[in-house]
GROMACS .gro file of C-alpha atoms in nm:
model
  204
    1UNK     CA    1   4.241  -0.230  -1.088
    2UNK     CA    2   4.027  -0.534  -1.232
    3UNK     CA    3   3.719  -0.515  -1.426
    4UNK     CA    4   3.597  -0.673  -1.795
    5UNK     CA    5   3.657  -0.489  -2.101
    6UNK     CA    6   3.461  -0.189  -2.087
    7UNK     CA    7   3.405  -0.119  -1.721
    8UNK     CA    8   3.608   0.199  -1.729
    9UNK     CA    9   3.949   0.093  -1.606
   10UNK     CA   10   4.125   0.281  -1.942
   11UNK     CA   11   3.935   0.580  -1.927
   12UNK     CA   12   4.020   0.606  -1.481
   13UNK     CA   13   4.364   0.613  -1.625
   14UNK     CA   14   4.348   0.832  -1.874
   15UNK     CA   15   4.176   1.047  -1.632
   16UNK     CA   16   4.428   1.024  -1.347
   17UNK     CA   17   4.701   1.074  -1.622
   18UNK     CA   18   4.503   1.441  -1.716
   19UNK     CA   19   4.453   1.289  -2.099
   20UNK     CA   20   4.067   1.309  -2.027
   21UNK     CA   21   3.871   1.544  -1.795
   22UNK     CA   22   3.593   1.378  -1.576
   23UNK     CA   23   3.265   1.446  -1.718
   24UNK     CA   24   3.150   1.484  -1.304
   25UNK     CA   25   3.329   1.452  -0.958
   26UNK     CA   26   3.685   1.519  -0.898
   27UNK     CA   27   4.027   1.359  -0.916
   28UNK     CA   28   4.325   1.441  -0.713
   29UNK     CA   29   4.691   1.318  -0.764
   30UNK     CA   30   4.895   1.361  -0.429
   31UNK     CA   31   4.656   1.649  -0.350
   32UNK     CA   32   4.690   1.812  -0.720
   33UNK     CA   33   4.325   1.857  -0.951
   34UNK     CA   34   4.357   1.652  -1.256
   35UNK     CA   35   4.185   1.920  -1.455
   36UNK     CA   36   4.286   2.242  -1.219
   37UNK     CA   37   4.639   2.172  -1.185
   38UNK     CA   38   4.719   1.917  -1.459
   39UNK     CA   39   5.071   2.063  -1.531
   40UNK     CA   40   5.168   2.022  -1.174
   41UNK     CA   41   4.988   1.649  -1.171
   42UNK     CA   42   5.205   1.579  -1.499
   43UNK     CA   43   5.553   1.614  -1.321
   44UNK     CA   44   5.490   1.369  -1.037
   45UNK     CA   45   5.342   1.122  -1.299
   46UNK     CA   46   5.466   0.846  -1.579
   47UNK     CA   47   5.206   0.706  -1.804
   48UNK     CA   48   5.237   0.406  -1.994
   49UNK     CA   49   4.894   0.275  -2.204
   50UNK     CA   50   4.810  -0.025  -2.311
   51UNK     CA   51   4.879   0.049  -2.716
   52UNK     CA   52   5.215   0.267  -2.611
   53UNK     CA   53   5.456   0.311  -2.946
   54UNK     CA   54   5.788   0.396  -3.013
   55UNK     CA   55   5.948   0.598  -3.231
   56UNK     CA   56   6.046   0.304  -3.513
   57UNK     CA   57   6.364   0.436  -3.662
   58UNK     CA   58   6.552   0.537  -3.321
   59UNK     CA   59   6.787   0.248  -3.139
   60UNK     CA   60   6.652   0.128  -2.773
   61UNK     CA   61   6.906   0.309  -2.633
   62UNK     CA   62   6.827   0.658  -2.822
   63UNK     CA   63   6.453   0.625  -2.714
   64UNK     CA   64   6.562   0.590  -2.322
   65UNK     CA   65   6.843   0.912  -2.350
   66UNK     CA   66   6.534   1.116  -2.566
   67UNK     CA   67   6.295   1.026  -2.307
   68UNK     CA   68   6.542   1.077  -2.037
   69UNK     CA   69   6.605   1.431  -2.187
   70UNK     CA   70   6.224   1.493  -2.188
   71UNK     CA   71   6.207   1.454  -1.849
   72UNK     CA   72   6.544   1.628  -1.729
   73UNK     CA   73   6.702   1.336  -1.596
   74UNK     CA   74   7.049   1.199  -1.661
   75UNK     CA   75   7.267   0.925  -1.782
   76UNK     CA   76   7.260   0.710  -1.446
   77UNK     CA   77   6.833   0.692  -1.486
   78UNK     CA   78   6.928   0.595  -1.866
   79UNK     CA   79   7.168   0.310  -1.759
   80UNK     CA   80   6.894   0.208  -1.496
   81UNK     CA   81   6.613   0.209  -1.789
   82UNK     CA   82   6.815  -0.015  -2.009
   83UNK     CA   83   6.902  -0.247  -1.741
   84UNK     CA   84   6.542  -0.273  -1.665
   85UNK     CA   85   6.474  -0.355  -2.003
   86UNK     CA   86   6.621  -0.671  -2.018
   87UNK     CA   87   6.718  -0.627  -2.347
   88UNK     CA   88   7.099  -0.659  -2.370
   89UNK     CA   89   7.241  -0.591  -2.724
   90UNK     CA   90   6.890  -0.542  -2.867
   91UNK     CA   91   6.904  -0.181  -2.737
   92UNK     CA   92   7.157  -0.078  -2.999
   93UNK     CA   93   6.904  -0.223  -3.288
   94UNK     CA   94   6.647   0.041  -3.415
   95UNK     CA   95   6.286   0.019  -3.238
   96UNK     CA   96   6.125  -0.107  -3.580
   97UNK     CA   97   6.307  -0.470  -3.570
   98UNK     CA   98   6.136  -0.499  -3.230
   99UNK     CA   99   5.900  -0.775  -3.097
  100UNK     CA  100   5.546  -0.656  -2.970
  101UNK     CA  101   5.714  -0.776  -2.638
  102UNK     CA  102   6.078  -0.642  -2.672
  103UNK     CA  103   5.873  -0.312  -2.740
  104UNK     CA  104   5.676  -0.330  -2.453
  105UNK     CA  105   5.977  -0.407  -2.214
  106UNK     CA  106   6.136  -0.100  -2.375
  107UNK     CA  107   5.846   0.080  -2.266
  108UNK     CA  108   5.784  -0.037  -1.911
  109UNK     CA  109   6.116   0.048  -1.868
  110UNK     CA  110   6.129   0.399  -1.966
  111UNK     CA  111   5.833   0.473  -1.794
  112UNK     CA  112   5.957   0.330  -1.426
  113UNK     CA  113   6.316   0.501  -1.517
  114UNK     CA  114   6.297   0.847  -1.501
  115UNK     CA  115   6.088   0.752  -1.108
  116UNK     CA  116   5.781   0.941  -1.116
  117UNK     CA  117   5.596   0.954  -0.795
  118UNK     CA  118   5.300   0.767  -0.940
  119UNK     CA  119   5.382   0.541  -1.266
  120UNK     CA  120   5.050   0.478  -1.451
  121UNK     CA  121   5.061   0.093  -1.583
  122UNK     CA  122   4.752   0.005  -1.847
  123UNK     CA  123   4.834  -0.391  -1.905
  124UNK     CA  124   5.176  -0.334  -1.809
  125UNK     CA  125   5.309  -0.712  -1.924
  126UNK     CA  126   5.082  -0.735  -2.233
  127UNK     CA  127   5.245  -0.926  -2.494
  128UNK     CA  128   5.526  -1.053  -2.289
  129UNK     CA  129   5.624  -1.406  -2.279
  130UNK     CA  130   5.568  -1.590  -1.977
  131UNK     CA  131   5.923  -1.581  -1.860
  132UNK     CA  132   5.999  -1.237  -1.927
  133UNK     CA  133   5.633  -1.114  -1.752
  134UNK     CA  134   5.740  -1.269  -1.442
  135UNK     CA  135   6.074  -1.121  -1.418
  136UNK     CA  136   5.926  -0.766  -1.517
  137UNK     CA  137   5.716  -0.825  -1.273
  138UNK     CA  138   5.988  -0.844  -1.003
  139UNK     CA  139   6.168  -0.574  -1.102
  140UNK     CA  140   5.869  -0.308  -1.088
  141UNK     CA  141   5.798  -0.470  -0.759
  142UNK     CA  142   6.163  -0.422  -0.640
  143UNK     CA  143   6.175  -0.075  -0.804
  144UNK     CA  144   5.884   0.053  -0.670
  145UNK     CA  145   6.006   0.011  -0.335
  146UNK     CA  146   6.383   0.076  -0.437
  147UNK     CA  147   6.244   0.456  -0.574
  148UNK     CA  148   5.958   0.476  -0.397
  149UNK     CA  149   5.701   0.515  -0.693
  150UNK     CA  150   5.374   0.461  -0.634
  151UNK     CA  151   5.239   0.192  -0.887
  152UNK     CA  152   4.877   0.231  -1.031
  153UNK     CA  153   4.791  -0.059  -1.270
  154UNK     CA  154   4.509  -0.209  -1.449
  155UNK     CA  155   4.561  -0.608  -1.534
  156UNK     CA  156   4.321  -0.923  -1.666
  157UNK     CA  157   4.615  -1.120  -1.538
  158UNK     CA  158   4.508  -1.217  -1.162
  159UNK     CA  159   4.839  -1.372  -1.093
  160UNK     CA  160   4.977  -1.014  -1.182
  161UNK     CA  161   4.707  -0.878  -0.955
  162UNK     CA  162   4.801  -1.099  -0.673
  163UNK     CA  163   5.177  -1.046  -0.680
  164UNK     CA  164   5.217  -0.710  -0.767
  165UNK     CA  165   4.923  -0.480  -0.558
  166UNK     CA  166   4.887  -0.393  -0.199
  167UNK     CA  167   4.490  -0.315  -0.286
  168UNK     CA  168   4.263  -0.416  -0.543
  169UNK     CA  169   3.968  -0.271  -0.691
  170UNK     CA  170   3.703  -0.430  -0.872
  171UNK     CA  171   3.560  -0.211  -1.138
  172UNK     CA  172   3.226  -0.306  -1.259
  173UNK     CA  173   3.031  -0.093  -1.526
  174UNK     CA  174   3.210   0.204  -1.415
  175UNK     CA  175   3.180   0.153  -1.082
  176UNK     CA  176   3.416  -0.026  -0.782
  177UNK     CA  177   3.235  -0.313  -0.695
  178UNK     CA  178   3.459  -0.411  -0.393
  179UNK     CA  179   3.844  -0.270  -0.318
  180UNK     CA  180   4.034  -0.448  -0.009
  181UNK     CA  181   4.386  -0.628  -0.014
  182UNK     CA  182   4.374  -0.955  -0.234
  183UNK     CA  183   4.348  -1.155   0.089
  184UNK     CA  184   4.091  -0.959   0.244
  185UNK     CA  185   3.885  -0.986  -0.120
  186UNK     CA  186   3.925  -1.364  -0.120
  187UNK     CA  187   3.798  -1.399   0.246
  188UNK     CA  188   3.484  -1.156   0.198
  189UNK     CA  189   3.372  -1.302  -0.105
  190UNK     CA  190   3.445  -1.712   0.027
  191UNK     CA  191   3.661  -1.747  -0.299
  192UNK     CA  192   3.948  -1.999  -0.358
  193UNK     CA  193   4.116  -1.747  -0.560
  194UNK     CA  194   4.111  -1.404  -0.660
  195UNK     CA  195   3.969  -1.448  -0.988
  196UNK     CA  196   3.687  -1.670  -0.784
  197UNK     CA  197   3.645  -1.378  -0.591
  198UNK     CA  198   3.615  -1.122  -0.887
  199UNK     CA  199   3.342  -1.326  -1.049
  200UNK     CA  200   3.144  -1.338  -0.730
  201UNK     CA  201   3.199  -0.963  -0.678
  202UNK     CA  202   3.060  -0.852  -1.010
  203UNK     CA  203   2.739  -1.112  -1.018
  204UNK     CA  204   2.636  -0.976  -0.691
   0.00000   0.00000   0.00000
C-alpha cells in the first residue's frame, strides 16, 4: 500500500489489525469481521506499526522467548526470530542500548516469527540502514513463502514496493486510486517507474 502522509494507509492497518473499528463498510480477514469476530481475526494476525517499542530493560533474546510465550509458540520459532534479526551477540544486550534500527530489526523479526497467517508491516524497514533494509527485505520475502504468511505492508520506499509485493495499491485521500501488479501499474499509467506511475495516479 502507497499513498502520501495522510491518505489513510495507518488507519487501513489499524483497522485490519481490529485496533480501530471502521466508522462505515466492512472488513474481513480470511473471512473473519474485524469488529464481529476480532478475537478470532487476532490469532491469524501479527501487527507491527510504524512507532513499535520494546520493552527497554529486557535482553533481545528475552523479548523474542516473552513474545514467543504470548503467542504459544516454542523455542525453534525463538531461534528462527533471532536469526532473522540479524543481530548476533546484540541479542544478549538489554533493548535500551539499542539503535532505532537494531530495534526495529528486533521487531520485524518477532513479528514474522511466531508465522501468523497475515503479518501486518507499517514501514517495515524504517530506520534501517541501507544494507541491512535490503537484506530484511529478502528474508521476509523468503519467509513469507518459506511459512506461507501473507504479507500486508504500507512503504514510501518504491524500491521496497517493487521488490517485495505481488499487488499494489495506491491510496489517495482515503481512497485506492489504482491497485494492479507493479508492472501492470507502470504500463497503465505510461510511467518509467513506479514512483512515475504513483504521481500520475494521484494527479489524475
Amino acid at each position: 500500500m502507497v499513498g502520501p502522509n495522510g491518505a489513510g494507509k495507518t488507519t487501513t492497518l489499524r483497522i485490519i489489525a481490529t485496533l480501530l473499528k471502521p466508522t462505515k463498510g466492512k472488513v474481513e480477514v480470511f473471512g473473519k469481521d474485524v469488529v464481529d469476530q476480532a478475537e478470532e481475526v487476532r490469532r491469524l494476525i501479527s501487527y507491527l506499526p510504524e512507532d513499535a517499542g520494546a520493552y527497554p530493560y529486557m535482553t533481545g533474546i528475552e523479548y523474542l522467548k516473552f513474545i514467543a510465550s504470548l503467542y504459544g509458540v516454542n523455542e525453534d520459532y525463538v531461534s528462527d526470530g533471532a536469526e532473522l534479526s540479524g543481530l548476533g551477540d546484540a541479542l544478549q544486550e538489554r533493548i535500551k542500548t539499542y539503535s532505532k534500527g537494531m530495534k526495529r530489526r528486533l521487531q520485524v523479526a518477532r513479528t514474522l516469527m511466531i508465522r501468523p497467517k497475515l503479518a501486518i508491516l507499517d514501514e517495515p524497514t524504517s530506520g534501517i540502514d541501507v544494507l541491512y533494509s535490503l537484506q530484511l527485505r529478502n528474508e521476509i520475502k523468503k519467509k513469507s513463502k518459506e511459512w506461507g504468511i501473507t504479507i500486508l505492508l504500507s512503504s514510501h520506499n518504491m524500491l521496497e514496493i517493487e521488490f517485495l509485493c505481488d499487488r499494489v495499491a495506491f491510496v489517495h485521500d482515503g481512497k485506492i486510486v489504482n491497485v494492479g501488479t507493479p508492472l501492470e501499474l507502470i504500463r497503465k499509467t505510461n510511467a518509467s517507474n513506479l514512483e512515475e506511475a504513483f504521481m500520475r495516479s494521484i494527479s489524475n
